[in-house]
């Protein structure tokens, strides 16, 4: 291993020896390879995880997404990408998600072949180009550039999210997956919260309907580029060691051939994953409705910025509630899966029922009138709509957290989970591309029709996915099952007392 000596040093955790990388137990006499990335820094008496630990790597990935997709969410959360007319933004996002839907499906294969660092850094650059196209559009009205930027980001984002998904679902032990997802979602969406504060501060006195300032876009360009650079701070998955001394299950020697074949193997070995595809498809379907047909349609510039900030803040709450609840060990994992499904089903009818009540108050034709006055945060009756918009944010985080947890409960193999994440983001993006296009048509469907499509798709996809929660999610995934999808052995990934994987004296070096 580069930068890591072959000598081993003892880790601090004490307890019994782990027999599986799926279990979260402290281990006595587990030794880690010597090197800077396995030394635990201290803040006072608090000992922090070592650099090559799952916790540290997850935080780094979360901050990459904080700076890249987080800023993208902040821009799009303004409605129309911060523009008065959503036409250019709709077409750009249609190109983005149409490309994403194709690239995303194969993104797990690409990520496994390229490696985590390159995949994430390349993905981050796409967000910089995307935001730059809006700055250009402010001055030149360059429609071609803004659509190309959407297409290019579709190529980049698919790979970034496949890498992120593999880390978030395969690095943690089984009974910590919910909180890892929550930690990621909180840090990631904190980027959108802070990003939303920028246009809010710059437009706080703009109580009319106008395009956001150049300074807003410039700030986002700088932040997204920093995110692309931060990806190089990650370590390769083969160097990651958990607290119990176990390692991530992956291919030791991936090639383009093995990973392309692995995509097919995933579908053959886990055909039931197709039952989750409608949930994947629905997971980004509603964004366009919420951003353009609620926020942009009903509120002026500064109120849109405030709503966007509150929307992403609610995501932090939703991820915390569902992520940590999914790890409550009082209930078996099979029981937690069913409870999570039921909670989503109830929330779908409660929150979207409230959305239906709000939607009855305006139509697309009314909003299109030049004399239509949009709501300000000082307007009478603003309280109800803003609570609904916050509920939409909470619901989105709950949905995404559960979907990731469901996938993570099906496997612990990094290679397979990269493909799962690729399927997820690809199919998710296909849904988003269709909706962005529908909303951007000259004769776009009525707002009520679009709301009905969101509600029906979410509820229907839960019914289709129910057999996975009932029949396929087990209380634990046997390590032998996970290893079938790699070229590793148990000795490669499971810690042995007194010896860390790869250390002198181990059976496998």
mmCIF file of N, CA, C and O in Angstrom, residues 253-290:
data_model
loop_
_atom_site.group_PDB
_atom_site.id
_atom_site.type_symbol
_atom_site.label_atom_id
_atom_site.label_comp_id
_atom_site.label_asym_id
_atom_site.label_seq_id
_atom_site.Cartn_x
_atom_site.Cartn_y
_atom_site.Cartn_z
ATOM 1 N N UNK A 253 -8.703 -6.563 -8.179
ATOM 2 C CA UNK A 253 -8.101 -6.193 -9.465
ATOM 3 C C UNK A 253 -9.201 -5.939 -10.499
ATOM 4 O O UNK A 253 -9.381 -6.726 -11.432
ATOM 5 N N UNK A 254 -9.925 -4.821 -10.346
ATOM 6 C CA UNK A 254 -11.005 -4.537 -11.293
ATOM 7 C C UNK A 254 -10.457 -4.152 -12.665
ATOM 8 O O UNK A 254 -9.410 -3.506 -12.780
ATOM 9 N N UNK A 255 -11.145 -4.567 -13.691
ATOM 10 C CA UNK A 255 -10.837 -4.155 -15.063
ATOM 11 C C UNK A 255 -12.150 -3.719 -15.701
ATOM 12 O O UNK A 255 -13.233 -3.970 -15.167
ATOM 13 N N UNK A 256 -12.036 -3.077 -16.859
ATOM 14 C CA UNK A 256 -13.266 -2.686 -17.550
ATOM 15 C C UNK A 256 -14.109 -3.908 -17.894
ATOM 16 O O UNK A 256 -15.339 -3.885 -17.794
ATOM 17 N N UNK A 257 -13.457 -5.004 -18.234
ATOM 18 C CA UNK A 257 -14.185 -6.216 -18.589
ATOM 19 C C UNK A 257 -14.941 -6.778 -17.389
ATOM 20 O O UNK A 257 -16.128 -7.115 -17.487
ATOM 21 N N UNK A 258 -14.250 -6.882 -16.229
ATOM 22 C CA UNK A 258 -14.912 -7.459 -15.054
ATOM 23 C C UNK A 258 -16.062 -6.572 -14.588
ATOM 24 O O UNK A 258 -17.099 -7.068 -14.135
ATOM 25 N N UNK A 259 -15.911 -5.254 -14.697
ATOM 26 C CA UNK A 259 -16.945 -4.362 -14.191
ATOM 27 C C UNK A 259 -18.134 -4.247 -15.128
ATOM 28 O O UNK A 259 -19.264 -4.081 -14.685
ATOM 29 N N UNK A 260 -17.909 -4.320 -16.429
ATOM 30 C CA UNK A 260 -19.039 -4.363 -17.364
ATOM 31 C C UNK A 260 -19.812 -5.658 -17.167
ATOM 32 O O UNK A 260 -21.050 -5.672 -17.139
ATOM 33 N N UNK A 261 -19.091 -6.752 -16.997
ATOM 34 C CA UNK A 261 -19.756 -8.028 -16.728
ATOM 35 C C UNK A 261 -20.444 -7.991 -15.369
ATOM 36 O O UNK A 261 -21.512 -8.584 -15.176
ATOM 37 N N UNK A 262 -19.845 -7.277 -14.405
ATOM 38 C CA UNK A 262 -20.425 -7.170 -13.076
ATOM 39 C C UNK A 262 -21.772 -6.483 -13.077
ATOM 40 O O UNK A 262 -22.640 -6.781 -12.244
ATOM 41 N N UNK A 263 -21.973 -5.550 -14.003
ATOM 42 C CA UNK A 263 -23.278 -4.894 -14.117
ATOM 43 C C UNK A 263 -24.353 -5.913 -14.468
ATOM 44 O O UNK A 263 -25.448 -5.911 -13.895
ATOM 45 N N UNK A 264 -24.029 -6.789 -15.387
ATOM 46 C CA UNK A 264 -24.962 -7.857 -15.773
ATOM 47 C C UNK A 264 -25.144 -8.848 -14.627
ATOM 48 O O UNK A 264 -26.253 -9.310 -14.352
ATOM 49 N N UNK A 265 -24.042 -9.166 -13.936
ATOM 50 C CA UNK A 265 -24.113 -10.085 -12.796
ATOM 51 C C UNK A 265 -25.055 -9.564 -11.709
ATOM 52 O O UNK A 265 -25.768 -10.348 -11.068
ATOM 53 N N UNK A 266 -25.041 -8.252 -11.501
ATOM 54 C CA UNK A 266 -25.908 -7.661 -10.488
ATOM 55 C C UNK A 266 -27.373 -7.938 -10.792
ATOM 56 O O UNK A 266 -28.154 -8.297 -9.903
ATOM 57 N N UNK A 267 -27.751 -7.780 -12.038
ATOM 58 C CA UNK A 267 -29.145 -8.011 -12.425
ATOM 59 C C UNK A 267 -29.511 -9.487 -12.345
ATOM 60 O O UNK A 267 -30.655 -9.835 -12.027
ATOM 61 N N UNK A 268 -28.553 -10.368 -12.616
ATOM 62 C CA UNK A 268 -28.816 -11.810 -12.559
ATOM 63 C C UNK A 268 -28.900 -12.285 -11.109
ATOM 64 O O UNK A 268 -29.787 -13.060 -10.739
ATOM 65 N N UNK A 269 -27.991 -11.803 -10.262
ATOM 66 C CA UNK A 269 -27.950 -12.284 -8.879
ATOM 67 C C UNK A 269 -29.013 -11.631 -8.000
ATOM 68 O O UNK A 269 -29.437 -12.219 -7.005
ATOM 69 N N UNK A 270 -29.435 -10.420 -8.349
ATOM 70 C CA UNK A 270 -30.413 -9.686 -7.527
ATOM 71 C C UNK A 270 -31.548 -9.139 -8.394
ATOM 72 O O UNK A 270 -31.773 -7.921 -8.439
ATOM 73 N N UNK A 271 -32.287 -10.004 -9.074
ATOM 74 C CA UNK A 271 -33.334 -9.503 -9.982
ATOM 75 C C UNK A 271 -34.446 -8.745 -9.269
ATOM 76 O O UNK A 271 -35.106 -7.896 -9.869
ATOM 77 N N UNK A 272 -34.626 -9.021 -7.978
ATOM 78 C CA UNK A 272 -35.688 -8.354 -7.222
ATOM 79 C C UNK A 272 -35.453 -6.858 -7.078
ATOM 80 O O UNK A 272 -36.368 -6.111 -6.711
ATOM 81 N N UNK A 273 -34.222 -6.370 -7.391
ATOM 82 C CA UNK A 273 -33.952 -4.942 -7.270
ATOM 83 C C UNK A 273 -34.842 -4.143 -8.217
ATOM 84 O O UNK A 273 -35.107 -2.963 -7.991
ATOM 85 N N UNK A 274 -35.363 -4.796 -9.269
ATOM 86 C CA UNK A 274 -36.233 -4.078 -10.205
ATOM 87 C C UNK A 274 -37.528 -3.626 -9.527
ATOM 88 O O UNK A 274 -38.178 -2.687 -9.993
ATOM 89 N N UNK A 275 -37.900 -4.291 -8.427
ATOM 90 C CA UNK A 275 -39.101 -3.864 -7.698
ATOM 91 C C UNK A 275 -38.902 -2.521 -7.002
ATOM 92 O O UNK A 275 -39.877 -1.849 -6.647
ATOM 93 N N UNK A 276 -37.627 -2.144 -6.802
ATOM 94 C CA UNK A 276 -37.331 -0.834 -6.227
ATOM 95 C C UNK A 276 -37.246 0.257 -7.283
ATOM 96 O O UNK A 276 -37.239 1.453 -6.956
ATOM 97 N N UNK A 277 -37.188 -0.121 -8.554
ATOM 98 C CA UNK A 277 -36.998 0.867 -9.608
ATOM 99 C C UNK A 277 -38.096 1.926 -9.669
ATOM 100 O O UNK A 277 -37.792 3.098 -9.913
ATOM 101 N N UNK A 278 -39.369 1.579 -9.458
ATOM 102 C CA UNK A 278 -40.379 2.658 -9.414
ATOM 103 C C UNK A 278 -40.114 3.665 -8.293
ATOM 104 O O UNK A 278 -40.356 4.863 -8.476
ATOM 105 N N UNK A 279 -39.594 3.205 -7.142
ATOM 106 C CA UNK A 279 -39.212 4.148 -6.084
ATOM 107 C C UNK A 279 -38.050 5.025 -6.539
ATOM 108 O O UNK A 279 -38.003 6.228 -6.236
ATOM 109 N N UNK A 280 -37.102 4.424 -7.262
ATOM 110 C CA UNK A 280 -35.997 5.200 -7.826
ATOM 111 C C UNK A 280 -36.549 6.280 -8.761
ATOM 112 O O UNK A 280 -36.154 7.442 -8.699
ATOM 113 N N UNK A 281 -37.453 5.865 -9.638
ATOM 114 C CA UNK A 281 -38.016 6.750 -10.654
ATOM 115 C C UNK A 281 -38.760 7.917 -10.008
ATOM 116 O O UNK A 281 -38.693 9.062 -10.467
ATOM 117 N N UNK A 282 -39.454 7.632 -8.907
ATOM 118 C CA UNK A 282 -40.267 8.655 -8.237
ATOM 119 C C UNK A 282 -39.438 9.628 -7.423
ATOM 120 O O UNK A 282 -39.900 10.737 -7.116
ATOM 121 N N UNK A 283 -38.200 9.250 -7.069
ATOM 122 C CA UNK A 283 -37.450 9.990 -6.048
ATOM 123 C C UNK A 283 -37.025 11.397 -6.461
ATOM 124 O O UNK A 283 -36.719 12.224 -5.598
ATOM 125 N N UNK A 284 -36.947 11.693 -7.758
ATOM 126 C CA UNK A 284 -36.654 13.050 -8.215
ATOM 127 C C UNK A 284 -37.770 13.618 -9.085
ATOM 128 O O UNK A 284 -37.651 14.726 -9.600
ATOM 129 N N UNK A 285 -38.819 12.859 -9.248
ATOM 130 C CA UNK A 285 -39.941 13.278 -10.101
ATOM 131 C C UNK A 285 -40.578 14.560 -9.579
ATOM 132 O O UNK A 285 -40.982 15.431 -10.349
ATOM 133 N N UNK A 286 -40.655 14.689 -8.265
ATOM 134 C CA UNK A 286 -41.416 15.795 -7.679
ATOM 135 C C UNK A 286 -40.631 17.092 -7.524
ATOM 136 O O UNK A 286 -41.201 18.128 -7.200
ATOM 137 N N UNK A 287 -39.306 17.073 -7.731
ATOM 138 C CA UNK A 287 -38.512 18.279 -7.526
ATOM 139 C C UNK A 287 -38.985 19.439 -8.407
ATOM 140 O O UNK A 287 -39.100 20.577 -7.953
ATOM 141 N N UNK A 288 -39.201 19.158 -9.682
ATOM 142 C CA UNK A 288 -39.599 20.220 -10.606
ATOM 143 C C UNK A 288 -40.902 20.862 -10.171
ATOM 144 O O UNK A 288 -41.050 22.086 -10.218
ATOM 145 N N UNK A 289 -41.838 20.039 -9.743
ATOM 146 C CA UNK A 289 -43.117 20.578 -9.271
ATOM 147 C C UNK A 289 -42.901 21.487 -8.065
ATOM 148 O O UNK A 289 -43.424 22.601 -8.002
ATOM 149 N N UNK A 290 -42.105 21.012 -7.113
ATOM 150 C CA UNK A 290 -41.902 21.793 -5.896
ATOM 151 C C UNK A 290 -41.137 23.092 -6.165
ATOM 152 O O UNK A 290 -41.496 24.159 -5.641
#
